[in-house]
Amino acid sequence: MTSAIVDDISRSFHTKFGKESILVKAPGRVNLIGEHTDYNEGFVLPAAIDKAIFLAIKPSATTLNHWVSLDMEQSFEASIDAIERSKLQWPNYLQGVLVELGNLGMAVPPTNIVFGGDIPIGSGMSSSAALTTGFAFALNQLFGLGLSRIDIAKLGQRAENNFVGIKCGIMDQFASVLGCEKTLLHLDCRDITYTYVPFNRNDVRIVLCDTQIKHNLAESEYNLRRSQCERGVEILKYYFPDVSSLRDVNPEMMQSHEQKMDDVVFRRCTYVIAENQRVAKACNSLTTDDFVAFGQAMNDSHQGLRDDYEVSCPELDVLQSVAEKTEGVFGSRMMGGGFGGCTINLVTEASLENFQQTLGKVFRQKLAKEPIIHICQLKGGTEILE
Ligand code: GLA
């Protein structure tokens, strides 16, 4: 599959622009636990997967950027000096990178690009973060910019925050750029320190069920959640001056100030604080191979996302509620920003077939959809292929 995609991209690049200088692979990601915690300076546990965006690139012979999305059959051409928001959306991720490089005093010459891949768009596997950081990674290599992988992840986040207008956290970019085979990343989103947590059990699989409901983070709900959390911090800060993010708040502080904030803000903050605690607990369970406890933390996470953070949707809830009761499933939860996309499930290898059959029925009978189920492998982060 992968090599067929790479061949297609290379071929198309050759036809349009000649031989590419480099080809970059930028993976999508899963997140085992720690949802909506990254922009609250909390903890996350993502990993890079075996679905990726591939991007062929070389410096342009003209003064124009000429970029082609193979999958969308769209192309974009614009002068490097006239960066404007595009209606096509995807060029904005790339343009955001150029703007952020410019802010660092690293303006780069125009480029020719052809890209495509197999990360389903809008499924919550972070195709946009892969595209953004993959492009930054490619420019870094092509023009010797001297950026570290962490610099690239942060730059990708700024490109999305500032140019695209999504106030996302750092998790997706970080996982895509710094992922490692058979490994989860335990990331502290406050100081961007991280540890690699081995996840190499052959008898436990990470399985995604795709609702096929396209979430759109740019829509206001994501940014709204962020501002509700900020509102909670603002209020708590008045009583606890040392609090600078929800990371600094414990459940007791929250409980004793319930009356000081409106119910929605209270529930948003309560969720985030509990989720950070779940990440810690889940990581501990991994060290003792206690997948039952890990899975329970996933189920609890879903409940919080559904009831307190309110970022789930009926389709995610249906898939999750059946999955958590299915034999051989340790845990199940919605993954990513929410309002669509996938559930992530931890399933024993021995129960995989039964899982696919059971969930397949749910897709057909309750969602009136053909099932889309991905069994993921954890792979390395962004890399140059040639
Ligand atoms: C999206 C964002 C991430 C993170 C998740 C929710 O994927 O891009 O930064 O906030 O939602 O955990």
mmCIF file of C-alpha atoms and ligand atoms in Angstrom:
data_model
loop_
_atom_site.group_PDB
_atom_site.id
_atom_site.type_symbol
_atom_site.label_atom_id
_atom_site.label_comp_id
_atom_site.label_asym_id
_atom_site.label_seq_id
_atom_site.Cartn_x
_atom_site.Cartn_y
_atom_site.Cartn_z
ATOM 1 C CA MET A 1 0.000 0.000 0.000
ATOM 2 C CA THR A 2 2.606 2.484 1.172
ATOM 3 C CA SER A 3 4.953 1.813 -1.699
ATOM 4 C CA ALA A 4 2.088 2.193 -4.191
ATOM 5 C CA ILE A 5 1.332 5.636 -2.722
ATOM 6 C CA VAL A 6 4.982 6.643 -2.837
ATOM 7 C CA ASP A 7 5.232 5.456 -6.448
ATOM 8 C CA ASP A 8 2.171 7.503 -7.380
ATOM 9 C CA ILE A 9 3.537 10.619 -5.761
ATOM 10 C CA SER A 10 6.974 10.213 -7.306
ATOM 11 C CA ARG A 11 5.465 9.574 -10.730
ATOM 12 C CA SER A 12 3.211 12.558 -10.530
ATOM 13 C CA PHE A 13 6.068 14.753 -9.313
ATOM 14 C CA HIS A 14 8.282 13.610 -12.190
ATOM 15 C CA THR A 15 5.587 14.417 -14.719
ATOM 16 C CA LYS A 16 5.033 17.906 -13.359
ATOM 17 C CA PHE A 17 8.390 19.029 -12.059
ATOM 18 C CA GLY A 18 11.097 16.458 -12.865
ATOM 19 C CA LYS A 19 13.013 14.625 -10.157
ATOM 20 C CA GLU A 20 12.209 15.538 -6.572
ATOM 21 C CA SER A 21 14.994 16.563 -4.190
ATOM 22 C CA ILE A 22 13.594 14.632 -1.249
ATOM 23 C CA LEU A 23 10.583 12.609 -0.232
ATOM 24 C CA VAL A 24 9.379 12.926 3.329
ATOM 25 C CA LYS A 25 7.123 10.563 5.238
ATOM 26 C CA ALA A 26 5.080 12.169 8.036
ATOM 27 C CA PRO A 27 2.889 9.779 10.060
ATOM 28 C CA GLY A 28 -0.534 10.234 11.610
ATOM 29 C CA ARG A 29 -1.039 9.477 15.272
ATOM 30 C CA VAL A 30 -3.228 7.730 17.790
ATOM 31 C CA ASN A 31 -3.667 8.838 21.380
ATOM 32 C CA LEU A 32 -4.152 6.162 24.021
ATOM 33 C CA ILE A 33 -5.215 8.540 26.762
ATOM 34 C CA GLY A 34 -4.936 12.224 27.739
ATOM 35 C CA GLU A 35 -7.506 14.032 25.594
ATOM 36 C CA HIS A 36 -7.894 17.821 25.590
ATOM 37 C CA THR A 37 -5.140 17.986 28.166
ATOM 38 C CA ASP A 38 -2.341 19.242 25.893
ATOM 39 C CA TYR A 39 -3.495 22.865 25.682
ATOM 40 C CA ASN A 40 -4.038 22.765 29.442
ATOM 41 C CA GLU A 41 -0.340 22.045 30.043
ATOM 42 C CA GLY A 42 -1.203 18.484 30.994
ATOM 43 C CA PHE A 43 -0.136 14.996 29.921
ATOM 44 C CA VAL A 44 -0.802 12.897 26.826
ATOM 45 C CA LEU A 45 0.108 9.392 25.627
ATOM 46 C CA PRO A 46 0.109 9.391 21.812
ATOM 47 C CA ALA A 47 2.075 7.393 19.216
ATOM 48 C CA ALA A 48 2.909 7.688 15.526
ATOM 49 C CA ILE A 49 1.210 5.058 13.332
ATOM 50 C CA ASP A 50 1.557 3.232 10.039
ATOM 51 C CA LYS A 51 -0.546 5.739 8.133
ATOM 52 C CA ALA A 52 1.239 8.720 6.745
ATOM 53 C CA ILE A 53 1.457 11.646 4.401
ATOM 54 C CA PHE A 54 4.213 11.478 1.796
ATOM 55 C CA LEU A 55 5.534 14.700 0.385
ATOM 56 C CA ALA A 56 7.861 15.065 -2.609
ATOM 57 C CA ILE A 57 9.535 18.436 -2.798
ATOM 58 C CA LYS A 58 12.200 20.479 -4.569
ATOM 59 C CA PRO A 59 12.981 24.187 -4.857
ATOM 60 C CA SER A 60 10.866 25.879 -7.527
ATOM 61 C CA ALA A 61 12.510 27.263 -10.645
ATOM 62 C CA THR A 62 10.118 30.232 -10.603
ATOM 63 C CA THR A 63 9.059 32.786 -7.981
ATOM 64 C CA LEU A 64 5.927 30.755 -7.260
ATOM 65 C CA ASN A 65 5.062 28.000 -4.840
ATOM 66 C CA HIS A 66 3.432 25.241 -6.832
ATOM 67 C CA TRP A 67 1.786 22.678 -4.593
ATOM 68 C CA VAL A 68 -0.315 19.668 -5.564
ATOM 69 C CA SER A 69 -2.592 17.539 -3.375
ATOM 70 C CA LEU A 70 -2.803 14.247 -5.218
ATOM 71 C CA ASP A 71 -5.677 12.848 -3.170
ATOM 72 C CA MET A 72 -7.831 15.932 -3.529
ATOM 73 C CA GLU A 73 -6.802 16.513 -7.126
ATOM 74 C CA GLN A 74 -6.188 20.152 -6.343
ATOM 75 C CA SER A 75 -3.273 22.400 -7.007
ATOM 76 C CA PHE A 76 -2.278 25.718 -5.565
ATOM 77 C CA GLU A 77 0.018 28.314 -7.033
ATOM 78 C CA ALA A 78 0.976 31.558 -5.383
ATOM 79 C CA SER A 79 3.851 33.939 -5.038
ATOM 80 C CA ILE A 80 5.973 33.580 -1.956
ATOM 81 C CA ASP A 81 5.567 37.305 -1.323
ATOM 82 C CA ALA A 82 1.785 37.267 -1.369
ATOM 83 C CA ILE A 83 0.743 34.891 1.375
ATOM 84 C CA GLU A 84 -3.017 34.994 1.677
ATOM 85 C CA ARG A 85 -5.511 32.556 3.118
ATOM 86 C CA SER A 86 -6.693 30.050 0.528
ATOM 87 C CA LYS A 87 -10.240 28.746 0.232
ATOM 88 C CA LEU A 88 -8.773 25.306 -0.412
ATOM 89 C CA GLN A 89 -7.808 25.042 3.276
ATOM 90 C CA TRP A 90 -4.883 22.565 2.932
ATOM 91 C CA PRO A 91 -2.509 25.201 1.442
ATOM 92 C CA ASN A 92 -3.069 27.221 4.612
ATOM 93 C CA TYR A 93 -1.224 24.608 6.665
ATOM 94 C CA LEU A 94 1.757 24.953 4.352
ATOM 95 C CA GLN A 95 1.538 28.720 4.173
ATOM 96 C CA GLY A 96 1.316 28.854 7.961
ATOM 97 C CA VAL A 97 4.698 27.105 8.070
ATOM 98 C CA LEU A 98 6.207 29.708 5.726
ATOM 99 C CA VAL A 99 4.863 32.534 7.869
ATOM 100 C CA GLU A 100 6.266 30.981 11.046
ATOM 101 C CA LEU A 101 9.650 30.395 9.412
ATOM 102 C CA GLY A 102 9.582 34.033 8.308
ATOM 103 C CA ASN A 103 8.957 35.042 11.922
ATOM 104 C CA LEU A 104 12.150 33.190 12.847
ATOM 105 C CA GLY A 105 14.053 35.069 10.137
ATOM 106 C CA MET A 106 14.181 31.901 8.015
ATOM 107 C CA ALA A 107 12.301 32.915 4.871
ATOM 108 C CA VAL A 108 12.736 30.088 2.345
ATOM 109 C CA PRO A 109 12.628 30.083 -1.477
ATOM 110 C CA PRO A 110 9.473 28.846 -3.256
ATOM 111 C CA THR A 111 8.950 25.104 -3.668
ATOM 112 C CA ASN A 112 7.278 22.518 -5.863
ATOM 113 C CA ILE A 113 5.384 19.870 -3.932
ATOM 114 C CA VAL A 114 3.255 16.833 -4.607
ATOM 115 C CA PHE A 115 1.789 15.119 -1.568
ATOM 116 C CA GLY A 116 -0.719 12.416 -0.701
ATOM 117 C CA GLY A 117 -1.129 9.548 1.717
ATOM 118 C CA ASP A 118 -3.379 7.180 3.568
ATOM 119 C CA ILE A 119 -4.316 9.068 6.734
ATOM 120 C CA PRO A 120 -8.069 9.440 6.373
ATOM 121 C CA ILE A 121 -8.855 13.155 6.413
ATOM 122 C CA GLY A 122 -11.076 14.331 9.256
ATOM 123 C CA SER A 123 -10.889 11.005 11.109
ATOM 124 C CA GLY A 124 -8.932 12.341 14.038
ATOM 125 C CA MET A 125 -5.607 10.760 13.065
ATOM 126 C CA SER A 126 -4.039 14.157 12.531
ATOM 127 C CA SER A 127 -3.465 14.367 8.825
ATOM 128 C CA SER A 128 -3.170 18.141 9.140
ATOM 129 C CA ALA A 129 -0.423 17.979 11.761
ATOM 130 C CA ALA A 130 1.417 15.434 9.594
ATOM 131 C CA LEU A 131 1.183 17.705 6.564
ATOM 132 C CA THR A 132 2.285 20.793 8.463
ATOM 133 C CA THR A 133 5.225 19.261 10.267
ATOM 134 C CA GLY A 134 6.155 17.084 7.276
ATOM 135 C CA PHE A 135 6.504 20.243 5.203
ATOM 136 C CA ALA A 136 8.523 22.011 7.911
ATOM 137 C CA PHE A 137 10.717 18.912 8.211
ATOM 138 C CA ALA A 138 11.271 18.868 4.445
ATOM 139 C CA LEU A 139 12.176 22.578 4.313
ATOM 140 C CA ASN A 140 14.511 22.136 7.258
ATOM 141 C CA GLN A 141 16.327 19.409 5.369
ATOM 142 C CA LEU A 142 16.233 21.074 1.969
ATOM 143 C CA PHE A 143 17.505 24.468 3.103
ATOM 144 C CA GLY A 144 19.603 23.412 6.113
ATOM 145 C CA LEU A 145 17.624 25.475 8.605
ATOM 146 C CA GLY A 146 19.055 23.720 11.643
ATOM 147 C CA LEU A 147 15.743 23.155 13.422
ATOM 148 C CA SER A 148 15.463 20.302 15.927
ATOM 149 C CA ARG A 149 12.553 17.877 15.852
ATOM 150 C CA ILE A 150 11.021 19.635 18.840
ATOM 151 C CA ASP A 151 11.435 23.016 17.068
ATOM 152 C CA ILE A 152 9.583 21.542 14.084
ATOM 153 C CA ALA A 153 6.715 20.229 16.232
ATOM 154 C CA LYS A 154 6.360 23.609 17.946
ATOM 155 C CA LEU A 155 6.531 25.469 14.658
ATOM 156 C CA GLY A 156 3.813 23.228 13.246
ATOM 157 C CA GLN A 157 1.599 24.014 16.209
ATOM 158 C CA ARG A 158 2.165 27.767 15.792
ATOM 159 C CA ALA A 159 1.352 27.497 12.074
ATOM 160 C CA GLU A 160 -2.021 25.949 12.943
ATOM 161 C CA ASN A 161 -2.684 28.330 15.835
ATOM 162 C CA ASN A 162 -1.813 31.519 14.026
ATOM 163 C CA PHE A 163 -2.441 31.077 10.307
ATOM 164 C CA VAL A 164 -5.034 28.310 10.148
ATOM 165 C CA GLY A 165 -6.759 29.604 13.291
ATOM 166 C CA ILE A 166 -7.085 26.360 15.267
ATOM 167 C CA LYS A 167 -5.915 26.771 18.830
ATOM 168 C CA CYS A 168 -4.691 23.175 18.997
ATOM 169 C CA GLY A 169 -2.173 21.905 21.508
ATOM 170 C CA ILE A 170 1.188 20.297 20.679
ATOM 171 C CA MET A 171 0.234 16.604 20.909
ATOM 172 C CA ASP A 172 -0.386 15.797 17.239
ATOM 173 C CA GLN A 173 2.674 17.556 15.863
ATOM 174 C CA PHE A 174 4.836 16.101 18.587
ATOM 175 C CA ALA A 175 3.701 12.523 18.037
ATOM 176 C CA SER A 176 4.114 12.766 14.281
ATOM 177 C CA VAL A 177 7.633 14.192 14.440
ATOM 178 C CA LEU A 178 9.016 12.308 17.441
ATOM 179 C CA GLY A 179 7.202 8.974 17.266
ATOM 180 C CA CYS A 180 9.168 5.769 17.614
ATOM 181 C CA GLU A 181 8.415 2.206 16.542
ATOM 182 C CA LYS A 182 6.413 0.084 19.050
ATOM 183 C CA THR A 183 6.447 2.958 21.489
ATOM 184 C CA LEU A 184 4.099 5.459 23.100
ATOM 185 C CA LEU A 185 5.201 8.967 23.951
ATOM 186 C CA HIS A 186 4.456 10.207 27.436
ATOM 187 C CA LEU A 187 4.575 13.943 26.956
ATOM 188 C CA ASP A 188 4.411 16.687 29.548
ATOM 189 C CA CYS A 189 2.836 19.495 27.566
ATOM 190 C CA ARG A 190 3.955 22.136 30.035
ATOM 191 C CA ASP A 191 7.692 21.899 29.502
ATOM 192 C CA ILE A 192 7.671 19.548 26.493
ATOM 193 C CA THR A 193 9.686 16.868 28.252
ATOM 194 C CA TYR A 194 8.880 13.317 27.271
ATOM 195 C CA THR A 195 9.670 9.692 27.834
ATOM 196 C CA TYR A 196 9.274 6.784 25.453
ATOM 197 C CA VAL A 197 7.036 4.050 26.849
ATOM 198 C CA PRO A 198 7.465 0.652 25.155
ATOM 199 C CA PHE A 199 4.287 -0.828 23.728
ATOM 200 C CA ASN A 200 5.424 -4.001 22.073
ATOM 201 C CA ARG A 201 2.915 -6.628 23.128
ATOM 202 C CA ASN A 202 1.967 -8.754 20.152
ATOM 203 C CA ASP A 203 -1.152 -10.006 21.908
ATOM 204 C CA VAL A 204 -2.730 -6.561 22.457
ATOM 205 C CA ARG A 205 -3.781 -4.495 19.464
ATOM 206 C CA ILE A 206 -4.750 -0.876 18.968
ATOM 207 C CA VAL A 207 -7.882 -0.739 16.849
ATOM 208 C CA LEU A 208 -9.696 2.327 15.508
ATOM 209 C CA CYS A 209 -13.369 2.409 14.531
ATOM 210 C CA ASP A 210 -14.088 5.311 12.213
ATOM 211 C CA THR A 211 -17.531 6.909 12.611
ATOM 212 C CA GLN A 212 -16.967 8.487 9.192
ATOM 213 C CA ILE A 213 -18.341 11.669 10.671
ATOM 214 C CA LYS A 214 -15.911 14.369 9.656
ATOM 215 C CA HIS A 215 -15.069 16.528 12.574
ATOM 216 C CA ASN A 216 -13.977 20.022 11.831
ATOM 217 C CA LEU A 217 -11.821 21.440 14.551
ATOM 218 C CA ALA A 218 -11.850 24.841 12.915
ATOM 219 C CA GLU A 219 -15.476 24.971 13.884
ATOM 220 C CA SER A 220 -15.843 26.873 17.056
ATOM 221 C CA GLU A 221 -16.339 24.054 19.590
ATOM 222 C CA TYR A 222 -12.661 23.204 19.982
ATOM 223 C CA ASN A 223 -11.605 26.781 20.553
ATOM 224 C CA LEU A 224 -14.606 27.236 22.836
ATOM 225 C CA ARG A 225 -13.462 24.353 25.073
ATOM 226 C CA ARG A 226 -10.094 25.977 25.289
ATOM 227 C CA SER A 227 -11.519 29.308 26.371
ATOM 228 C CA GLN A 228 -13.792 27.617 28.936
ATOM 229 C CA CYS A 229 -10.709 26.026 30.511
ATOM 230 C CA GLU A 230 -8.963 29.398 30.492
ATOM 231 C CA ARG A 231 -11.969 30.931 32.213
ATOM 232 C CA GLY A 232 -11.731 28.281 34.941
ATOM 233 C CA VAL A 233 -8.039 29.075 35.429
ATOM 234 C CA GLU A 234 -8.796 32.791 35.626
ATOM 235 C CA ILE A 235 -11.307 32.219 38.422
ATOM 236 C CA LEU A 236 -9.134 29.771 40.364
ATOM 237 C CA LYS A 237 -6.150 32.063 40.083
ATOM 238 C CA TYR A 238 -8.006 34.623 42.129
ATOM 239 C CA TYR A 239 -8.094 32.178 45.043
ATOM 240 C CA PHE A 240 -4.818 30.383 44.310
ATOM 241 C CA PRO A 241 -2.362 32.890 42.815
ATOM 242 C CA ASP A 242 0.141 30.148 41.950
ATOM 243 C CA VAL A 243 -2.232 28.502 39.488
ATOM 244 C CA SER A 244 -1.213 29.185 35.909
ATOM 245 C CA SER A 245 -3.037 26.327 34.180
ATOM 246 C CA LEU A 246 -5.363 23.448 35.062
ATOM 247 C CA ARG A 247 -2.208 21.418 35.563
ATOM 248 C CA ASP A 248 -1.780 23.206 38.883
ATOM 249 C CA VAL A 249 -5.269 22.384 40.141
ATOM 250 C CA ASN A 250 -6.231 19.296 42.152
ATOM 251 C CA PRO A 251 -9.735 17.869 42.610
ATOM 252 C CA GLU A 252 -10.084 19.320 46.130
ATOM 253 C CA MET A 253 -9.321 22.836 44.917
ATOM 254 C CA MET A 254 -11.914 22.335 42.223
ATOM 255 C CA GLN A 255 -14.608 20.955 44.530
ATOM 256 C CA SER A 256 -14.238 23.711 47.076
ATOM 257 C CA HIS A 257 -14.735 26.359 44.377
ATOM 258 C CA GLU A 258 -17.607 24.827 42.502
ATOM 259 C CA GLN A 259 -19.905 27.694 43.493
ATOM 260 C CA LYS A 260 -17.490 30.281 42.104
ATOM 261 C CA MET A 261 -17.966 29.356 38.467
ATOM 262 C CA ASP A 262 -20.771 28.393 36.163
ATOM 263 C CA ASP A 263 -21.623 24.736 35.787
ATOM 264 C CA VAL A 264 -20.221 24.365 32.276
ATOM 265 C CA VAL A 265 -16.815 25.791 33.177
ATOM 266 C CA PHE A 266 -16.780 23.642 36.305
ATOM 267 C CA ARG A 267 -17.450 20.452 34.352
ATOM 268 C CA ARG A 268 -14.867 21.267 31.683
ATOM 269 C CA CYS A 269 -12.177 21.854 34.285
ATOM 270 C CA THR A 270 -13.168 18.846 36.385
ATOM 271 C CA TYR A 271 -12.799 16.635 33.331
ATOM 272 C CA VAL A 272 -9.312 17.930 32.483
ATOM 273 C CA ILE A 273 -8.038 17.467 36.035
ATOM 274 C CA ALA A 274 -9.404 13.913 36.210
ATOM 275 C CA GLU A 275 -7.960 13.107 32.767
ATOM 276 C CA ASN A 276 -4.472 14.137 33.838
ATOM 277 C CA GLN A 277 -4.779 11.803 36.803
ATOM 278 C CA ARG A 278 -5.941 9.016 34.488
ATOM 279 C CA VAL A 279 -2.877 9.425 32.281
ATOM 280 C CA ALA A 280 -0.625 8.955 35.309
ATOM 281 C CA LYS A 281 -2.605 5.923 36.443
ATOM 282 C CA ALA A 282 -2.681 4.410 32.966
ATOM 283 C CA CYS A 283 1.090 4.794 32.603
ATOM 284 C CA ASN A 284 1.615 3.039 35.905
ATOM 285 C CA SER A 285 -0.600 0.182 34.785
ATOM 286 C CA LEU A 286 1.520 -0.196 31.662
ATOM 287 C CA THR A 287 4.652 -0.727 33.698
ATOM 288 C CA THR A 288 2.998 -3.752 35.318
ATOM 289 C CA ASP A 289 1.287 -4.906 32.107
ATOM 290 C CA ASP A 290 -2.064 -4.318 33.791
ATOM 291 C CA PHE A 291 -4.170 -3.786 30.680
ATOM 292 C CA VAL A 292 -7.396 -4.223 32.608
ATOM 293 C CA ALA A 293 -6.612 -1.115 34.666
ATOM 294 C CA PHE A 294 -5.349 0.700 31.572
ATOM 295 C CA GLY A 295 -8.557 -0.111 29.724
ATOM 296 C CA GLN A 296 -10.698 1.033 32.638
ATOM 297 C CA ALA A 297 -8.937 4.408 32.496
ATOM 298 C CA MET A 298 -9.814 4.587 28.781
ATOM 299 C CA ASN A 299 -13.486 3.844 29.474
ATOM 300 C CA ASP A 300 -13.545 6.465 32.236
ATOM 301 C CA SER A 301 -11.909 8.954 29.885
ATOM 302 C CA HIS A 302 -14.705 8.431 27.389
ATOM 303 C CA GLN A 303 -17.328 9.011 30.037
ATOM 304 C CA GLY A 304 -15.705 12.308 30.993
ATOM 305 C CA LEU A 305 -15.370 13.419 27.377
ATOM 306 C CA ARG A 306 -19.014 12.549 26.762
ATOM 307 C CA ASP A 307 -20.659 13.923 29.895
ATOM 308 C CA ASP A 308 -18.408 16.664 31.255
ATOM 309 C CA TYR A 309 -16.350 17.883 28.333
ATOM 310 C CA GLU A 310 -19.187 17.227 25.860
ATOM 311 C CA VAL A 311 -17.081 16.610 22.779
ATOM 312 C CA SER A 312 -18.450 13.199 21.821
ATOM 313 C CA CYS A 313 -21.303 12.480 19.404
ATOM 314 C CA PRO A 314 -23.989 9.748 19.233
ATOM 315 C CA GLU A 315 -22.015 7.649 16.728
ATOM 316 C CA LEU A 316 -18.882 7.643 18.900
ATOM 317 C CA ASP A 317 -20.990 6.778 21.947
ATOM 318 C CA VAL A 318 -22.668 3.842 20.207
ATOM 319 C CA LEU A 319 -19.349 2.375 19.045
ATOM 320 C CA GLN A 320 -17.750 2.923 22.453
ATOM 321 C CA SER A 321 -20.576 1.473 24.525
ATOM 322 C CA VAL A 322 -20.695 -1.757 22.531
ATOM 323 C CA ALA A 323 -16.907 -2.037 22.394
ATOM 324 C CA GLU A 324 -16.386 -1.676 26.131
ATOM 325 C CA LYS A 325 -18.718 -4.627 26.712
ATOM 326 C CA THR A 326 -17.221 -6.819 24.008
ATOM 327 C CA GLU A 327 -15.117 -9.790 25.034
ATOM 328 C CA GLY A 328 -11.388 -9.247 24.779
ATOM 329 C CA VAL A 329 -11.657 -5.458 24.817
ATOM 330 C CA PHE A 330 -9.669 -3.834 27.620
ATOM 331 C CA GLY A 331 -10.929 -0.335 26.960
ATOM 332 C CA SER A 332 -12.510 1.966 24.434
ATOM 333 C CA ARG A 333 -12.845 5.717 24.066
ATOM 334 C CA MET A 334 -13.296 8.464 21.541
ATOM 335 C CA MET A 335 -9.970 9.798 20.292
ATOM 336 C CA GLY A 336 -8.789 13.279 19.389
ATOM 337 C CA GLY A 337 -10.750 16.503 19.250
ATOM 338 C CA GLY A 338 -14.152 14.784 19.077
ATOM 339 C CA PHE A 339 -17.498 15.442 17.355
ATOM 340 C CA GLY A 340 -16.702 12.578 14.991
ATOM 341 C CA GLY A 341 -13.550 10.751 13.962
ATOM 342 C CA CYS A 342 -12.615 7.438 15.572
ATOM 343 C CA THR A 343 -12.866 5.461 18.751
ATOM 344 C CA ILE A 344 -9.649 3.836 19.924
ATOM 345 C CA ASN A 345 -9.893 0.347 21.360
ATOM 346 C CA LEU A 346 -7.414 -1.942 23.093
ATOM 347 C CA VAL A 347 -8.242 -5.454 21.995
ATOM 348 C CA THR A 348 -6.573 -8.801 22.589
ATOM 349 C CA GLU A 349 -5.177 -10.362 19.427
ATOM 350 C CA ALA A 350 -7.269 -13.478 20.111
ATOM 351 C CA SER A 351 -10.517 -11.460 20.082
ATOM 352 C CA LEU A 352 -9.777 -9.344 17.007
ATOM 353 C CA GLU A 353 -12.029 -11.280 14.690
ATOM 354 C CA ASN A 354 -14.937 -11.261 17.094
ATOM 355 C CA PHE A 355 -14.386 -7.542 17.704
ATOM 356 C CA GLN A 356 -14.533 -6.787 14.001
ATOM 357 C CA GLN A 357 -17.677 -8.858 13.578
ATOM 358 C CA THR A 358 -19.456 -7.358 16.583
ATOM 359 C CA LEU A 359 -18.554 -3.771 15.725
ATOM 360 C CA GLY A 360 -19.242 -4.442 12.060
ATOM 361 C CA LYS A 361 -22.823 -5.284 13.010
ATOM 362 C CA VAL A 362 -23.114 -2.093 15.045
ATOM 363 C CA PHE A 363 -21.898 -0.049 12.101
ATOM 364 C CA ARG A 364 -24.445 -1.649 9.789
ATOM 365 C CA GLN A 365 -27.423 -1.922 12.104
ATOM 366 C CA LYS A 366 -27.118 1.129 14.327
ATOM 367 C CA LEU A 367 -25.190 3.591 12.170
ATOM 368 C CA ALA A 368 -26.362 2.385 8.752
ATOM 369 C CA LYS A 369 -22.752 2.470 7.520
ATOM 370 C CA GLU A 370 -20.217 0.045 6.175
ATOM 371 C CA PRO A 371 -17.618 -0.506 8.906
ATOM 372 C CA ILE A 372 -14.222 1.153 8.677
ATOM 373 C CA ILE A 373 -11.893 -0.447 11.202
ATOM 374 C CA HIS A 374 -8.120 0.115 11.295
ATOM 375 C CA ILE A 375 -5.685 -2.092 13.171
ATOM 376 C CA CYS A 376 -2.736 0.177 13.854
ATOM 377 C CA GLN A 377 0.970 -0.458 14.112
ATOM 378 C CA LEU A 378 3.087 1.990 16.068
ATOM 379 C CA LYS A 379 5.833 3.355 13.818
ATOM 380 C CA GLY A 380 8.676 5.848 13.759
ATOM 381 C CA GLY A 381 8.196 9.608 13.372
ATOM 382 C CA THR A 382 8.831 11.865 10.366
ATOM 383 C CA GLU A 383 11.658 10.719 8.103
ATOM 384 C CA ILE A 384 13.301 11.270 4.738
ATOM 385 C CA LEU A 385 12.674 8.388 2.359
ATOM 386 C CA GLU A 386 15.201 9.269 -0.303
HETATM 387 C C1 GLA B 1 -6.827 17.678 18.444
HETATM 388 C C2 GLA B 1 -5.751 18.733 18.697
HETATM 389 C C3 GLA B 1 -4.797 18.276 19.790
HETATM 390 C C4 GLA B 1 -5.542 17.841 21.043
HETATM 391 C C5 GLA B 1 -6.678 16.891 20.680
HETATM 392 C C6 GLA B 1 -7.542 16.580 21.868
HETATM 393 O O1 GLA B 1 -6.264 16.517 17.932
HETATM 394 O O2 GLA B 1 -5.030 18.996 17.522
HETATM 395 O O3 GLA B 1 -3.874 19.308 20.087
HETATM 396 O O4 GLA B 1 -5.998 18.945 21.756
HETATM 397 O O5 GLA B 1 -7.504 17.405 19.651
HETATM 398 O O6 GLA B 1 -6.812 15.893 22.818
#
